[in-house]
Amino acid sequence: MSYVPHTPIERAEMCEAVGVSEMEELFDDVPDAVRFPDLNLPQATTELELAVEVGRLAANNTPVEKGATFLGAGTYNHFIPSTVDSVLRRGEFFTAYTPYQPELSQGMLQAMFEYQSMVCQLTDMEVSNASHYDGSTALAEAVLLALDVTKGRDKVVFSPYVHPQYRAVVRTYLRGTDAALVGCDEGRSEMDQLASALDDRTAALVIQSPNFLGHFEEVEGLAEAVHEVGGLLIVVADPISLGLFRSPGSYGADVVVADGQPLGVPPSFGGPHLGIFATRRSYVRRLPGRLVGETLDRSGRRGYVLTLSTREQHIRRARATSNICTNSGLTALAAAVYLATMGKAGLRRAAELCYQRSHYAAKRIGALEGFEVNPHAPDQPFFKEFVVQLPAPVEHVNRVLLEEHGILGGYDLGQDYAHLGQHMLVAVTEMNTRADIDRLVDALEVLRPGANG
Amino acid sequence: MSYVPHTPIERAEMCEAVGVSEMEELFDDVPDAVRFPDLNLPQATTELELAVEVGRLAANNTPVEKGATFLGAGTYNHFIPSTVDSVLRRGEFFTAYTPYQPELSQGMLQAMFEYQSMVCQLTDMEVSNASHYDGSTALAEAVLLALDVTKGRDKVVFSPYVHPQYRAVVRTYLRGTDAALVGCDEGRSEMDQLASALDDRTAALVIQSPNFLGHFEEVEGLAEAVHEVGGLLIVVADPISLGLFRSPGSYGADVVVADGQPLGVPPSFGGPHLGIFATRRSYVRRLPGRLVGETLDRSGRRGYVLTLSTREQHIRRARATSNICTNSGLTALAAAVYLATMGKAGLRRAAELCYQRSHYAAKRIGALEGFEVNPHAPDQPFFKEFVVQLPAPVEHVNRVLLEEHGILGGYDLGQDYAHLGQHMLVAVTEMNTRADIDRLVDALEVLRPGANG
Amino acid sequence: MSEPTLYELSVAGRRGGLELPRADVPETELPRELIRPDNGLPELSQLDVVRHFQRLSQKNFGVDSGFYPLGSCTMKYNPRVNEEIARLPAFAHSHPLQHPSTVQGNLALIHELQEWIREIGGFAGVSLQPAAGAHGELAGLLMMRAYHEARGESGRDQVLIPDTAHGTNPASATMAGLSVLEIPSDDRGNIDLEALRAACDETTLGLMLTNPNTLGLFEERIEEVVGLVHGCGGLVYGDGANMNALAGVARPGDLGIDVMHFNLHKTFATPHGGGGPGSGAVGASEALVDYLPGPIVEVVEESERGHRVFALGSPQASIGRMCTFLGNFGMFVRAHSYIRMHGSQGLRSNSMHAVLNANYLRVQLRDTFAVPFDRMSMHEFVCQGTVEGSDAKATDVAKRLMDHGFHPPTVYFPLIVPEALMIEPTETEPKPVLDAFIAAMRDIADEAVRDVETLRNAPQATPVSRLDEGKAARELVLCDRATSAS
Amino acid sequence: MSEPTLYELSVAGRRGGLELPRADVPETELPRELIRPDNGLPELSQLDVVRHFQRLSQKNFGVDSGFYPLGSCTMKYNPRVNEEIARLPAFAHSHPLQHPSTVQGNLALIHELQEWIREIGGFAGVSLQPAAGAHGELAGLLMMRAYHEARGESGRDQVLIPDTAHGTNPASATMAGLSVLEIPSDDRGNIDLEALRAACDETTLGLMLTNPNTLGLFEERIEEVVGLVHGCGGLVYGDGANMNALAGVARPGDLGIDVMHFNLHKTFATPHGGGGPGSGAVGASEALVDYLPGPIVEVVEESERGHRVFALGSPQASIGRMCTFLGNFGMFVRAHSYIRMHGSQGLRSNSMHAVLNANYLRVQLRDTFAVPFDRMSMHEFVCQGTVEGSDAKATDVAKRLMDHGFHPPTVYFPLIVPEALMIEPTETEPKPVLDAFIAAMRDIADEAVRDVETLRNAPQATPVSRLDEGKAARELVLCDRATSAS
Ligand SMILES: Cc1ncc(COP(=O)(O)O)c(C=O)c1O
Ligand SMILES: Cc1ncc(COP(=O)(O)O)c(C=O)c1O
């Protein structure tokens, strides 16, 4: 299939106008030796055949019902209202470039302005950018921001319960700096231990709450502690939790980042997601990424533009706050439509359902012989994820769940935390009904030690 | 789920303005005894739960791959370019009413004008309406048109190989007239026999070509014969065939009808489809349904309006040409996008593939022992469907094909034609590859008499 | 900017449209004499096509574009979730002639919908065959005819139709081979009972009743109306186009209606599609249930655990098929979802809010635009689109509304109200939208007196200004002239 | 009409948005101290939301809206079929942490795409991790850094960047902790070879080369350029944003590029989304392949019949992860489909026609708008947006194009061309569109002389006229003031 529209006559006319007799001559500058390679690619195909072929590829994934999914760990199975995709499919949005020409881009610009406004409300921060790539890269840039505004410092204190892959990405980004991560490798540090690691070389303290194990962190006094040493508090948040639970802004966060996938974006095997990045107004000139601001046109009509581009690579080049250019416009639009559709009551309700159903699941699983829920922190409040100590290896349990019950079990924490072998991180959202949870519990029960499983 | 937006305060304000204290009072005119029944309907549910529940219902249908579908008989498995649905999902189109207010409906009006233009080209007729319900109702209205323009006649000669369900619908419509169908019940009449049934009571001769058994009818002289007795020639066409094969207009048809489903509309278990209705300009004032015409606005800009409404029920009431009001706007739009995307070469190619692949299938099946292809008319050319005489009952063969091979077999002709017991109507389109056909042949081979099947 | 037509955009030899697979089978010779030289279609690239239809869409106004108070059309929000569900491949790609055992999901859905509509209407049975309201009318009238014929009363060939009725009613009567007797309305907007009484006799096939009628008024003496018709041996057909006032509020069957169509594309929010496809289910009382068009879905087996097996069946004395297959299944899926989400309370709440919205507009507008039958309305009401001190017409008011961003109401219908504006807000419009509409209407009324030329030249904010309908009808350009160029 | 914001549309207590299920489990008490009083979101009905975003969309211009010759952005047709395929539930609803055995379809697709991009680029390996071009640059520079460090050459911290380079290049260098040395261009628009020679030394990490460069010109002495850098021990980074000129025409790896990003959202037609998400695959030569970011997909088993089993693996000396999971899989699906449909010939044909279109525009426009480096261009070219006899600026020309229905070219970039207009038509535009654009440009040039005010006041046909960017930057209204009202 080719989407090239030229007729042979048009092509000939154009070649003539350009002064070549064959299109090949357009490429005389390309060294002969390498010109026009025969690429070893499969023979071109048509849309009809493609759909069949790729459909077969897709069929090699094991299908799982949404209600039977209990895997989270950074990508979640939340409800996506049908309004979202109906907006995303509009060609005016999805086939546009970054809104460099505001007069032709008021739709996207206003939507991004609204996105920024809602993110600021949810996080209780003063400014939000118009999106970043994903949660981990937003976090990495938050750390770079902290290193920059605390110039000269080289230490970033991390909770070990920040998403392990976020920490990995931060490590990659820190290859370009002299700074190091501290605190997160022990694998067991509590908040007060982290606080004791703070000193005058500390650029930032980074926590996640609810943390990777699902728990709300004890945040009292944290902001004060890090501010006292002149560092920043960076918080990784779950955007759904912000519908009901206190915001990072309310306890003194300086930068809030999150992965926005739960806000109307399908898991899509890990991407594209959406990086949320919000901070204090005082750091606005240090913010990475696009920023939409309100203004007026020549007849006094309200309008929106990309603003403070002096921070950005295309103006400031080597001295830009970040290299980011293409960001996540369309998934940010998804989040805006999602938040508008859910609204105040809807997001609150989604968070409530996550809380209620995950607690029901935790109680039922905790009551099973041989299973222990949140053994490391039985009293810490949690949101939608919790830890289950299993009587068997996680991989085995997951295999049985999937093959015998069609259930997608939780995340194997032993991959990241040596002390959490045979511990599974279970996610329960508004998509899992009581019946779904009961089916999970019944399936697990058979796996208890000594059962016929 | 309720889509009612009212806040309690708004409701109260509005009730007050209207002068009621409760909404119930708005219904004082309704007799007490029947007011506010408690309907025995399932408890309201949410979008989230609905999607799960209906998803389970859908899962009770046996899935069949498109390539493994050989069932046609009036609804076909043709390729639908992705442009079609992307246009149909646009709210400006699908949430609009019939374009009564042309200044706000130029989009739909122009699209319908284009639809009419393309239908006229394909059929070689002079006018097309803006759609009818489906093929059979379009045919029924064509018969009414013929009865009307030949006032006083009461006989409609039908080929027995017009789609049986179209004939059934025509019968229903003729309950409102004194006319009768002739010729179609014998089940075997050839064209010359039909011609001999024509007389001065004949309002129309109705044929289908390719006919219900897939064959092109021998149309030479037919139009002349029916015109000679003062009747009309009505032709039921396959719109895909018109990409390559001669049009009804070219052999003298007075009215051409078709089901437009092959033009970008999914089978959807039989509806919504699209009725195509085209005729001569001399019958335009007798045409049923909407008609879009070109005109100018006050500043001389081109625009489109519904025209000749004096034919229609909302103006002429009891003397209207038809009662049709809501028609098939959105599926006609689908057809317009489909035809525009396929274009001249694409539709021709689709028709060619249908022809080539169905002939390949016919040859291979005909070579199987115990199977005979088109036994009644081995030399008649066919388009994409053909008849196979089976060594076993059709229902049995179809059960084996589906259960053992995932193949959806053809239509059981014995249901409609007594002389075609154990005959299956097989449809092959551009969606069935050679490999798909070979799989069908292999599966059939096992069913041959004496095989291990 | 005026958008070129597909044929104007077409360029001979244009590529980039749609390629289809190469032949993978040995070639069979084509029957040369049957081949056409040219099929007359345009030639465009996919990008041409996508751009063209995007631009056209932007010249079209739907419920999604703004307030659309088109009376008698129930332009309510079409839930997006229904669009997703109707597109599930298991539904959209199932074939109507598959063996019933392979489409039990479809059949179960159809059966549920039949049952739910039966319950909502208070009927003995329902057929989902008809493709639209008018199609349902024809089916209903043919059923009534068959009923009388079966009782040896073939002489009944007169249909009584109120002067407020929609044009499809008399047109359907004619198609059913019946004659029409128009019944006037009284000064409260009801059927004139005396006229009805006088009309009812042994030639009466029945009455076609729209309730609430097209004035948006509930028939105050509905029991007497129905009693008169039944009394003379006639039947009552219900035009259910206005069911959005009554779903969950009153069951037409309980009011004595014998047969009625439902417009799923109105009451149950299947999208209008720019003029269809819709769906016009018919419900019938005990007397008529055997005449319903078929096939319909029946339960043929039910296990103890409630598992049901469905099949197609035909009512015993069915008038036959109304369409090729089972009706507009894609619309059934949407209506099924809609009813499933709402339940009894939800449907009633819809009706109540639809009626509240209409009455709110009525009381806010009646001092500006006269409401001839000014009593509590149902889901819509009719006012006159004229203003004292101005000779602006209803049309002018309607066109001027476009400049305010609103779709106009239905105009010049019903016929008994001169310069009628028929206003149906539906329940999904919030008060701020209604208030903005009220303000615009008042504005326009002022303007009609102050500056009638602006009204006469309206609309100006639309892609085209007023179009010359006379020219269109005179010249009858019904196909693109550019086709000949291709 | 100006569209209210979501917060302006919000009404306290508004219903009809989205309802969620009732609790079906015994209630657990909420931790009161963690609960917020209000989450600050607006309150709207679904119809409000749908209308709002429809109206906003109509104020946005995409490739689907019309010609979009934005240089360096490759605004080509985004095939609709790819949108369908990427939404297949099996893809869209798969979880990145599922066991590999349950997502073999995804892994196979990723592996194929890795292989195809490797082949198109002429590299030893590919990682699809980066989320965009700039992200790929950062990955590539970190790989180059790691490579030198592994060889004990940590002193190499200088990146040579031509003055035509995109802003992301120097910005990425800074993020990678490197310093930038700018290299001037010569009078044919190539890298100044003498300046390059002078810059290459033992501190050279490498060169970032965009080829064709942002003038749309193929680097005429590419072999010498690469030779100089390699000669001093440096590496060559390729900025692949302009690969739409070269896919199927020349493989960057064959030209000596060591590491390069591909913008799948340019060359391989994944939609730009109004600013992403994109995807920035990096390809690496033998020397750098072990440093690629991971995980990437590997074949861990292959049966004799060709059946393969896939798993995730990490290159041996990987710089680590660039994003949380595997990259923007949804974009992989689209790019995979795109390449699969085109094959080797199709990609080359795309490049050829893209280059033909650009040169056609160049020769038609150069007499009106000066082309400073006027030689055969690749897929884009740069002219000056000024006209003799007028003091209109490039900006004025750009804004005026909007009134003609076109999106403007990229303006004021590259920096070395004053008043630059960078024009990239792409291969999916047919000649009639190019001709209309040429006519509009000539028209505007005339108008610039005749009536410069009209240019300065352009655009007028857009929802807003020129916006005050200064005011926006001064006042920094970055959140809706109406939020406080909610
Ligand atoms: C009162 C009334 N009856 C019947 C109809 C016909 O319904 P349909 O358009 O579905 O055929 C309409 C349609 O507007 C109507 O308003
Ligand atoms: C030449 C060049 N390099 C790099 C980039 C950055 O790519 P991305 O926006 O995908 O990060 C761009 C984007 O416009 C570009 O044009």
Coordinates of N, CA and C in Angstrom, one line a residue, chain C residues 102-229:
Chain C
T102 N -25.3 -20.2 16.5 CA -24.0 -19.5 16.5 C -24.2 -18.0 16.9
V103 N -25.4 -17.6 17.1 CA -25.7 -16.1 17.4 C -26.6 -16.0 18.5
Q104 N -26.4 -16.9 19.5 CA -27.3 -16.8 20.7 C -27.1 -15.5 21.4
G105 N -26.0 -14.9 21.4 CA -25.8 -13.6 22.0 C -26.7 -12.5 21.4
N106 N -26.7 -12.5 20.1 CA -27.6 -11.5 19.4 C -29.0 -11.8 19.7
L107 N -29.4 -13.1 19.6 CA -30.8 -13.4 19.8 C -31.2 -13.1 21.2
A108 N -30.4 -13.3 22.2 CA -30.7 -13.0 23.6 C -30.9 -11.5 23.7
L109 N -30.0 -10.7 23.1 CA -30.2 -9.3 23.2 C -31.5 -8.8 22.5
I110 N -31.8 -9.4 21.4 CA -33.0 -8.9 20.7 C -34.2 -9.3 21.6
H111 N -34.1 -10.5 22.2 CA -35.3 -11.0 23.0 C -35.4 -10.0 24.2
E112 N -34.4 -9.7 24.8 CA -34.5 -8.8 26.0 C -35.1 -7.5 25.6
L113 N -34.6 -7.0 24.4 CA -35.1 -5.7 24.0 C -36.6 -5.8 23.7
Q114 N -37.0 -6.9 23.0 CA -38.5 -7.1 22.7 C -39.2 -7.0 24.1
E115 N -38.7 -7.7 25.0 CA -39.4 -7.8 26.3 C -39.5 -6.5 27.0
W116 N -38.4 -5.7 27.0 CA -38.3 -4.5 27.7 C -39.3 -3.4 27.0
I117 N -39.3 -3.4 25.7 CA -40.2 -2.5 25.0 C -41.6 -2.9 25.3
R118 N -41.9 -4.2 25.3 CA -43.2 -4.7 25.6 C -43.6 -4.1 27.0
E119 N -42.7 -4.2 27.9 CA -43.0 -3.8 29.3 C -43.2 -2.3 29.4
I120 N -42.3 -1.6 28.7 CA -42.4 -0.1 28.7 C -43.7 0.4 28.1
G121 N -44.2 -0.3 27.0 CA -45.4 0.1 26.3 C -46.6 -0.6 26.8
G122 N -46.5 -1.6 27.7 CA -47.7 -2.2 28.2 C -48.4 -3.0 27.1
F123 N -47.6 -3.8 26.3 CA -48.2 -4.5 25.2 C -48.0 -6.0 25.4
A124 N -48.7 -6.8 24.5 CA -48.6 -8.2 24.6 C -47.4 -8.8 23.9
G125 N -46.9 -8.0 22.9 CA -45.8 -8.5 22.1 C -45.2 -7.4 21.3
V126 N -44.0 -7.6 20.9 CA -43.3 -6.6 20.1 C -42.5 -7.2 19.0
S127 N -42.5 -6.5 17.9 CA -41.6 -6.9 16.8 C -40.6 -5.7 16.5
L128 N -39.4 -6.1 16.3 CA -38.4 -5.0 16.1 C -38.1 -4.8 14.6
Q129 N -38.9 -5.5 13.8 CA -38.6 -5.4 12.3 C -38.5 -4.0 11.7
P130 N -39.5 -3.1 11.9 CA -39.5 -1.9 11.1 C -38.3 -1.1 11.3
A131 N -37.9 -0.4 10.2 CA -36.6 0.3 10.2 C -36.8 1.8 10.7
A132 N -38.0 2.2 10.9 CA -38.2 3.6 11.3 C -39.7 3.8 11.7
G133 N -40.0 4.9 12.2 CA -41.3 5.2 12.7 C -42.4 5.0 11.6
A134 N -42.2 5.6 10.5 CA -43.1 5.5 9.4 C -43.3 4.0 9.0
H135 N -42.2 3.3 9.0 CA -42.2 1.9 8.6 C -43.1 1.1 9.6
G136 N -43.0 1.5 10.9 CA -43.8 0.9 11.9 C -45.3 1.2 11.7
E137 N -45.5 2.5 11.3 CA -46.9 2.8 11.0 C -47.5 1.9 10.0
L138 N -46.8 1.7 8.9 CA -47.3 0.9 7.8 C -47.5 -0.5 8.3
A139 N -46.6 -1.0 9.1 CA -46.8 -2.4 9.7 C -48.0 -2.4 10.6
G140 N -48.2 -1.4 11.4 CA -49.3 -1.4 12.3 C -50.6 -1.3 11.5
L141 N -50.7 -0.5 10.5 CA -51.9 -0.4 9.8 C -52.2 -1.7 9.0
L142 N -51.2 -2.3 8.5 CA -51.4 -3.6 7.8 C -51.9 -4.6 8.8
M143 N -51.4 -4.6 10.0 CA -51.9 -5.5 11.1 C -53.4 -5.2 11.4
M144 N -53.7 -3.9 11.5 CA -55.1 -3.6 11.8 C -56.0 -4.1 10.7
R145 N -55.5 -3.9 9.4 CA -56.3 -4.4 8.3 C -56.5 -5.9 8.3
A146 N -55.4 -6.6 8.6 CA -55.5 -8.0 8.6 C -56.4 -8.5 9.7
Y147 N -56.4 -7.8 10.8 CA -57.2 -8.2 12.0 C -58.7 -8.1 11.5
H148 N -59.1 -6.9 10.9 CA -60.5 -6.8 10.5 C -60.8 -7.8 9.5
E149 N -59.9 -8.0 8.5 CA -60.2 -9.0 7.5 C -60.4 -10.4 8.0
A150 N -59.6 -10.7 9.0 CA -59.8 -12.0 9.6 C -61.1 -12.2 10.3
R151 N -61.7 -11.0 10.7 CA -63.0 -11.1 11.4 C -64.1 -10.8 10.4
G152 N -63.7 -10.9 9.1 CA -64.7 -10.7 8.1 C -65.2 -9.2 7.9
E153 N -64.4 -8.3 8.4 CA -64.8 -6.9 8.3 C -63.9 -6.1 7.4
S154 N -63.8 -6.6 6.2 CA -63.0 -6.0 5.2 C -63.5 -4.6 4.8
G155 N -64.7 -4.3 5.1 CA -65.2 -3.0 4.7 C -64.6 -1.9 5.5
R156 N -63.9 -2.2 6.5 CA -63.3 -1.1 7.3 C -62.0 -0.6 6.6
D157 N -62.2 0.5 6.0 CA -61.0 1.0 5.2 C -60.8 2.4 5.5
Q158 N -61.4 3.0 6.5 CA -61.2 4.4 6.8 C -60.3 4.6 8.0
V159 N -59.3 5.4 7.9 CA -58.4 5.7 9.0 C -58.7 7.1 9.5
L160 N -59.0 7.3 10.7 CA -59.3 8.6 11.3 C -57.9 9.2 11.8
I161 N -57.6 10.4 11.3 CA -56.3 11.0 11.6 C -56.5 12.5 12.1
P162 N -56.1 12.8 13.3 CA -56.3 14.2 13.7 C -55.5 15.2 12.8
D163 N -56.0 16.4 12.8 CA -55.3 17.4 11.9 C -53.9 17.8 12.4
T164 N -53.6 17.4 13.7 CA -52.3 17.7 14.2 C -51.3 16.6 13.8
A165 N -51.7 15.5 13.2 CA -50.8 14.3 13.0 C -49.7 14.6 12.1
H166 N -48.6 13.9 12.3 CA -47.5 14.0 11.4 C -47.8 13.4 10.0
G167 N -47.2 14.0 9.0 CA -47.5 13.6 7.6 C -47.3 12.1 7.3
T168 N -46.5 11.4 8.1 CA -46.3 10.0 7.9 C -47.6 9.3 8.1
N169 N -48.4 9.8 9.0 CA -49.7 9.0 9.3 C -50.6 8.9 8.1
P170 N -51.0 10.0 7.5 CA -51.8 9.8 6.3 C -51.1 9.1 5.2
A171 N -49.8 9.4 5.1 CA -49.0 8.7 4.0 C -49.0 7.2 4.2
S172 N -48.8 6.8 5.4 CA -48.8 5.4 5.7 C -50.2 4.7 5.4
A173 N -51.2 5.5 5.8 CA -52.6 5.0 5.5 C -52.8 4.7 4.0
T174 N -52.3 5.7 3.2 CA -52.4 5.5 1.8 C -51.7 4.3 1.3
M175 N -50.4 4.1 1.8 CA -49.6 3.0 1.4 C -50.3 1.6 1.8
A176 N -51.0 1.7 2.9 CA -51.7 0.5 3.4 C -53.0 0.3 2.6
G177 N -53.3 1.1 1.6 CA -54.5 1.0 0.8 C -55.7 1.5 1.5
L178 N -55.6 2.4 2.4 CA -56.7 2.9 3.2 C -57.0 4.3 2.9
S179 N -58.2 4.7 3.2 CA -58.5 6.2 3.0 C -58.5 6.9 4.3
V180 N -58.3 8.2 4.3 CA -58.0 9.0 5.4 C -59.2 10.0 5.7
L181 N -59.6 10.0 6.9 CA -60.6 11.1 7.3 C -59.9 11.9 8.4
E182 N -59.8 13.2 8.1 CA -59.1 14.1 9.1 C -60.1 14.5 10.2
I183 N -59.6 14.5 11.4 CA -60.4 14.9 12.6 C -59.9 16.2 13.1
P184 N -60.7 17.2 13.3 CA -60.1 18.5 13.8 C -59.8 18.4 15.3
S185 N -59.0 19.4 15.7 CA -58.7 19.5 17.1 C -59.7 20.5 17.8
D186 N -59.8 20.4 19.1 CA -60.7 21.4 19.7 C -59.8 22.5 20.3
D187 N -60.4 23.4 21.0 CA -59.6 24.6 21.4 C -58.7 24.4 22.5
R188 N -58.7 23.2 23.1 CA -57.6 22.9 24.1 C -56.5 22.1 23.5
G189 N -56.6 21.9 22.2 CA -55.6 21.1 21.5 C -55.8 19.6 21.5
N190 N -57.0 19.2 22.0 CA -57.3 17.8 22.0 C -58.1 17.5 20.7
I191 N -58.2 16.2 20.5 CA -59.1 15.7 19.4 C -60.5 16.3 19.7
D192 N -61.2 16.8 18.7 CA -62.6 17.2 18.9 C -63.4 16.0 19.0
L193 N -64.0 15.8 20.2 CA -64.7 14.5 20.5 C -65.9 14.4 19.7
E194 N -66.6 15.5 19.5 CA -67.8 15.4 18.7 C -67.5 15.0 17.3
A195 N -66.5 15.6 16.7 CA -66.1 15.2 15.3 C -65.7 13.7 15.3
L196 N -65.0 13.3 16.3 CA -64.6 11.9 16.4 C -65.8 11.0 16.4
R197 N -66.7 11.4 17.3 CA -67.9 10.5 17.5 C -68.6 10.4 16.1
A198 N -68.8 11.5 15.5 CA -69.5 11.5 14.2 C -68.8 10.7 13.1
A199 N -67.5 10.6 13.3 CA -66.7 9.9 12.2 C -66.7 8.4 12.5
C200 N -66.9 8.0 13.7 CA -66.7 6.5 14.0 C -67.9 5.7 13.5
D201 N -67.7 4.8 12.6 CA -68.8 3.9 12.2 C -68.2 2.6 11.7
E202 N -69.0 1.9 11.0 CA -68.6 0.5 10.6 C -67.5 0.5 9.5
T203 N -67.2 1.7 8.9 CA -66.1 1.7 8.0 C -64.8 2.1 8.6
T204 N -64.9 2.3 9.9 CA -63.7 2.8 10.6 C -62.7 1.6 10.9
L205 N -61.6 1.8 10.2 CA -60.5 0.8 10.5 C -59.9 1.1 11.9
G206 N -59.7 2.4 12.2 CA -59.2 2.8 13.4 C -58.8 4.2 13.4
L207 N -58.2 4.6 14.5 CA -57.7 6.0 14.7 C -56.2 5.9 14.8
M208 N -55.5 6.9 14.3 CA -54.1 7.1 14.5 C -53.9 8.2 15.5
L209 N -53.4 7.9 16.7 CA -53.4 8.8 17.8 C -51.9 9.1 18.1
T210 N -51.6 10.4 18.2 CA -50.3 10.7 18.7 C -50.5 11.3 20.1
N211 N -49.9 10.7 21.1 CA -50.2 11.2 22.5 C -48.9 11.1 23.3
P212 N -48.4 12.2 23.8 CA -48.9 13.6 23.6 C -48.9 13.9 22.1
N213 N -49.7 14.8 21.7 CA -49.8 15.1 20.2 C -48.7 16.0 19.8
T214 N -48.8 16.4 18.6 CA -47.7 17.2 18.1 C -47.7 18.7 18.6
L215 N -48.8 19.0 19.3 CA -48.7 20.3 20.1 C -48.0 20.1 21.4
G216 N -47.6 18.9 21.7 CA -47.0 18.6 22.9 C -47.9 18.4 24.1
L217 N -49.2 18.2 23.7 CA -50.2 18.1 24.8 C -50.7 16.7 24.9
F218 N -50.9 16.4 26.2 CA -51.5 15.1 26.5 C -53.0 15.2 26.2
E219 N -53.5 14.2 25.5 CA -54.9 14.1 25.2 C -55.7 14.0 26.5
E220 N -56.4 15.1 26.8 CA -57.1 15.1 28.1 C -58.2 14.1 28.3
R221 N -58.8 13.7 27.2 CA -59.9 12.8 27.4 C -59.6 11.5 26.7
I222 N -58.4 11.0 26.9 CA -57.8 9.9 26.2 C -58.8 8.7 26.4
E223 N -59.3 8.5 27.6 CA -60.1 7.3 27.8 C -61.4 7.3 26.9
E224 N -62.0 8.5 26.8 CA -63.1 8.7 25.9 C -62.8 8.5 24.5
V225 N -61.7 9.0 24.1 CA -61.2 8.9 22.7 C -61.1 7.4 22.3
V226 N -60.4 6.7 23.1 CA -60.2 5.3 22.9 C -61.5 4.6 22.9
G227 N -62.3 4.9 23.9 CA -63.6 4.3 24.1 C -64.5 4.5 22.8
L228 N -64.5 5.6 22.2 CA -65.3 5.9 21.0 C -64.9 5.0 19.9
V229 N -63.6 4.9 19.7 CA -63.0 4.1 18.6 C -63.3 2.6 18.8

